[in-house]
Coordinates of C-alpha atoms in Angstrom, one line a residue:
M1097 CA 0.0 0.0 0.0
L1098 CA 2.8 2.4 0.9
K1099 CA 4.5 1.8 -2.4
T1100 CA 1.3 2.4 -4.3
A1101 CA 0.6 5.7 -2.4
R1102 CA 4.1 6.9 -3.2
L1103 CA 3.6 6.2 -6.9
L1104 CA 0.2 8.0 -6.9
L1105 CA 1.9 11.0 -5.2
A1106 CA 4.7 11.1 -7.8
L1107 CA 2.1 11.1 -10.6
L1108 CA 0.3 14.0 -9.0
L1109 CA 3.5 16.0 -8.7
V1110 CA 4.2 15.6 -12.4
P1111 CA 0.8 16.2 -14.1
C1112 CA 2.0 16.3 -17.6
L1113 CA 5.2 14.3 -17.9
P1114 CA 4.8 13.8 -21.7
C1115 CA 4.5 17.6 -22.1
L1116 CA 7.7 18.3 -20.2
A1117 CA 9.5 15.7 -22.3
A1118 CA 8.3 17.1 -25.6
P1119 CA 10.0 19.8 -27.7
P1120 CA 9.2 23.3 -26.6
V1121 CA 6.1 24.9 -28.1
K1122 CA 7.0 27.7 -30.6
V1123 CA 5.1 30.9 -29.6
G1124 CA 5.2 33.9 -31.9
F1125 CA 5.1 37.5 -30.8
Y1126 CA 5.3 40.8 -32.6
D1127 CA 6.1 44.1 -31.0
F1128 CA 3.0 45.8 -29.3
P1129 CA 4.6 48.1 -26.8
P1130 CA 4.4 48.3 -23.8
S1131 CA 2.6 45.0 -23.6
I1132 CA 5.2 43.2 -25.9
Y1133 CA 8.5 44.5 -27.0
T1134 CA 11.8 43.0 -28.3
D1135 CA 14.8 43.3 -26.0
A1136 CA 18.4 44.0 -27.0
D1137 CA 19.1 40.3 -27.5
G1138 CA 16.1 39.9 -29.9
F1139 CA 13.8 38.2 -27.5
P1140 CA 10.2 39.2 -26.7
Q1141 CA 9.6 40.7 -23.3
G1142 CA 6.8 42.6 -21.5
P1143 CA 3.7 42.0 -19.4
M1144 CA 1.9 39.8 -22.0
V1145 CA 4.9 37.6 -22.5
E1146 CA 5.1 37.1 -18.7
V1147 CA 1.5 36.0 -18.6
V1148 CA 2.2 33.5 -21.3
R1149 CA 5.2 32.1 -19.4
K1150 CA 3.1 31.7 -16.3
V1151 CA 0.4 29.9 -18.2
F1152 CA 2.8 27.6 -19.9
A1153 CA 4.6 26.8 -16.7
R1154 CA 1.3 25.9 -15.0
A1155 CA 0.2 23.8 -18.0
G1156 CA 3.4 21.9 -17.9
Y1157 CA 4.7 22.9 -21.4
R1158 CA 8.0 24.4 -22.3
L1159 CA 7.9 27.3 -24.7
E1160 CA 10.2 28.9 -27.2
T1161 CA 9.4 32.6 -27.7
R1162 CA 10.1 34.3 -31.1
S1163 CA 9.8 37.9 -32.2
L1164 CA 8.5 37.9 -35.7
P1165 CA 6.8 40.2 -38.2
S1166 CA 3.1 39.8 -38.3
A1167 CA 3.2 38.3 -41.8
R1168 CA 5.6 35.6 -40.7
I1169 CA 3.4 34.8 -37.7
Y1170 CA 0.3 34.4 -39.9
A1171 CA 2.2 32.2 -42.4
G1172 CA 3.6 30.2 -39.5
L1173 CA 0.2 29.5 -38.0
Q1174 CA -0.9 28.3 -41.4
N1175 CA 2.0 25.8 -41.8
G1176 CA 2.6 24.9 -38.1
S1177 CA 6.0 26.5 -37.8
V1178 CA 4.4 28.9 -35.3
Q1179 CA 2.3 26.8 -32.9
V1180 CA 0.7 29.5 -30.7
W1181 CA 0.0 33.2 -31.0
L1182 CA -2.0 35.6 -28.8
G1183 CA -4.3 37.8 -30.9
P1184 CA -7.7 38.4 -32.3
A1185 CA -9.6 35.6 -34.1
K1186 CA -8.8 36.9 -37.6
E1187 CA -10.9 35.8 -40.5
Q1188 CA -8.0 34.9 -42.7
L1189 CA -6.7 32.5 -40.0
S1190 CA -10.1 30.8 -39.2
E1191 CA -9.3 27.6 -41.2
H1192 CA -5.8 27.3 -39.7
V1193 CA -6.2 27.9 -35.9
L1194 CA -8.2 26.9 -32.9
V1195 CA -9.4 29.8 -30.8
G1196 CA -9.3 29.6 -27.0
R1197 CA -12.3 30.3 -24.8
N1198 CA -10.6 32.9 -22.5
R1199 CA -10.4 36.6 -23.3
L1200 CA -6.8 37.4 -22.3
A1201 CA -6.9 41.1 -23.1
E1202 CA -8.6 43.7 -25.4
I1203 CA -7.0 46.0 -28.0
V1204 CA -8.6 49.2 -29.2
L1205 CA -8.1 50.5 -32.7
N1206 CA -8.4 54.3 -33.1
L1207 CA -8.2 56.9 -35.9
Y1208 CA -6.0 59.7 -34.5
Y1209 CA -6.0 63.3 -35.8
R1210 CA -4.2 66.5 -34.8
P1211 CA -5.7 68.9 -32.3
D1212 CA -5.7 71.7 -35.0
T1213 CA -8.0 69.7 -37.2
P1214 CA -11.7 68.8 -36.7
E1215 CA -12.9 65.4 -35.7
P1216 CA -13.3 63.4 -39.0
R1217 CA -16.7 62.2 -40.3
L1218 CA -16.2 58.7 -41.4
P1219 CA -15.8 57.6 -44.1
D1220 CA -16.3 60.9 -46.1
D1221 CA -13.4 62.9 -44.5
L1222 CA -11.0 60.1 -45.5
K1223 CA -11.4 60.9 -49.2
G1224 CA -8.0 61.7 -50.8
R1225 CA -6.4 62.0 -47.4
A1226 CA -3.0 60.6 -46.3
L1227 CA -3.2 57.9 -43.6
V1228 CA -0.2 56.9 -41.5
M1229 CA 0.0 53.2 -40.7
L1230 CA 2.4 50.6 -39.4
S1231 CA 4.2 48.4 -42.0
G1232 CA 3.1 44.7 -41.8
Y1233 CA -0.1 45.3 -39.9
N1234 CA -3.2 43.6 -41.2
F1235 CA -6.7 44.9 -40.2
V1236 CA -10.1 43.3 -40.0
P1237 CA -12.1 43.2 -43.3
D1238 CA -14.3 46.1 -42.4
I1239 CA -11.3 48.4 -42.0
S1240 CA -9.4 47.0 -44.9
R1241 CA -12.4 47.6 -47.2
Y1242 CA -12.2 51.4 -46.4
L1243 CA -8.4 51.4 -46.9
E1244 CA -8.6 49.9 -50.4
A1245 CA -11.8 51.6 -51.6
P1246 CA -11.1 53.3 -54.9
E1247 CA -13.8 55.9 -54.3
L1248 CA -12.0 57.1 -51.2
G1249 CA -8.5 57.2 -52.7
I1250 CA -6.7 57.0 -49.3
V1251 CA -3.0 57.5 -49.6
Q1252 CA -1.1 55.2 -47.2
H1253 CA 2.1 56.2 -45.6
R1254 CA 3.7 53.2 -43.9
T1255 CA 6.4 53.3 -41.2
S1256 CA 8.2 50.7 -39.0
T1257 CA 7.5 51.9 -35.4
H1258 CA 4.5 53.3 -33.4
R1259 CA 6.7 56.2 -32.3
A1260 CA 7.6 57.1 -35.8
A1261 CA 4.0 56.9 -36.9
L1262 CA 2.9 59.3 -34.1
E1263 CA 5.7 61.7 -35.1
M1264 CA 4.6 61.6 -38.7
L1265 CA 1.1 62.7 -37.7
L1266 CA 2.3 65.4 -35.4
R1267 CA 4.7 66.7 -38.0
Q1268 CA 1.9 66.9 -40.6
R1269 CA 3.3 64.2 -42.8
G1270 CA -0.1 62.5 -42.7
D1271 CA -3.7 63.6 -42.1
Y1272 CA -4.7 60.8 -39.8
L1273 CA -3.0 57.9 -37.9
L1274 CA -4.5 54.4 -37.8
D1275 CA -3.1 52.6 -34.7
Y1276 CA -3.9 50.9 -31.5
A1277 CA -4.6 52.8 -28.2
M1278 CA -2.1 50.9 -26.1
T1279 CA 0.8 51.5 -28.5
V1280 CA 0.0 55.2 -29.2
D1281 CA -0.3 55.8 -25.4
S1282 CA 3.2 54.3 -25.0
A1283 CA 4.6 56.3 -27.9
A1284 CA 3.2 59.5 -26.6
R1285 CA 4.8 58.9 -23.2
E1286 CA 8.2 58.3 -24.9
L1287 CA 7.9 61.6 -26.8
G1288 CA 6.5 63.5 -23.8
V1289 CA 3.4 64.7 -25.7
P1290 CA -0.3 64.4 -25.1
V1291 CA -2.2 61.6 -26.8
P1292 CA -3.9 63.1 -29.9
P1293 CA -7.7 63.2 -30.2
H1294 CA -9.1 60.2 -31.8
V1295 CA -12.2 58.3 -32.9
E1296 CA -12.6 54.7 -31.6
L1297 CA -13.1 52.3 -34.5
L1298 CA -13.4 48.9 -32.8
R1299 CA -12.4 46.7 -29.9
L1300 CA -10.7 43.4 -30.5
P1301 CA -10.6 40.6 -27.9
V1302 CA -7.3 38.7 -27.6
Y1303 CA -7.3 34.9 -27.2
F1304 CA -4.8 32.0 -27.4
L1305 CA -4.7 30.9 -31.0
V1306 CA -3.3 27.4 -31.6
S1307 CA -2.2 26.2 -35.1
R1308 CA -4.3 23.3 -36.3
H1309 CA -1.3 22.0 -38.3
Q1310 CA 0.4 20.1 -35.4
P1311 CA -0.3 17.0 -33.4
D1312 CA -2.6 17.3 -30.3
A1313 CA -3.6 20.9 -31.1
E1314 CA -6.8 20.5 -29.2
R1315 CA -5.0 19.1 -26.1
L1316 CA -2.6 22.0 -26.1
L1317 CA -5.3 24.6 -26.3
E1318 CA -7.3 22.9 -23.6
A1319 CA -4.2 22.8 -21.4
L1320 CA -3.5 26.5 -21.9
D1321 CA -7.1 27.6 -21.2
S1322 CA -7.4 25.3 -18.2
A1323 CA -4.1 26.7 -16.8
Y1324 CA -5.2 30.3 -17.4
E1325 CA -8.4 29.6 -15.5
A1326 CA -6.7 27.9 -12.6
L1327 CA -4.3 30.8 -12.2
R1328 CA -7.1 33.3 -12.3
A1329 CA -9.0 31.2 -9.7
E1330 CA -6.0 31.4 -7.4
G1331 CA -5.9 35.2 -7.6
E1332 CA -3.0 35.5 -10.0
D1333 CA -2.9 38.9 -11.7
L1334 CA -3.1 38.2 -15.4
V1335 CA -4.6 41.5 -16.5
V1336 CA -2.5 43.4 -19.0
T1337 CA -3.1 47.2 -19.2
P1338 CA -1.2 50.1 -20.9

């Protein structure tokens, strides 16, 4: 009996031995400061990355974090080279990913304008105007439709960082800025300027997205969701705010 009890205790202390023995799960991140940023060594850091590490540790999986452009993350989810991503349930990925049941965060997409210009009436005031945007970012179909509409003739000015995008708006190198609230708030703090006035366009919930193109995708997603729920139930602070 004593030997049996010790065996059961050992099994309880190692809830997912196959998970720990398996190769690390490849998790893709792209810069979304201050929630996610790439450090000097090229690795993703930030509050959201720490949440992911806690969840993976609780679920019993090792992880390999990668900083990648958004296009490479989307392609990786479609071929399995990126196994997990945190983001909105994008339509173009629907056939390739499983979506978690827990809302991990929420991102807000805004249209920013300078204080010396009136609040835009959408979509009419976008006609023929220059719009500053981040390179490599894809938006939901409703937004993309406006951006590509021939009758609006929007001129797109792309740049590589949120700080540069905000500077372009403030220096009148574009009429409007299309960007996310959290990243613009961070860029404004860096520059020491007020956040420009804006129109809220939409709110997007963030979930665990697991690529279908891997063995045991369903088990991995269930393990991550269950670990997240267990941590929340224990009072762990998993809220990511600007």
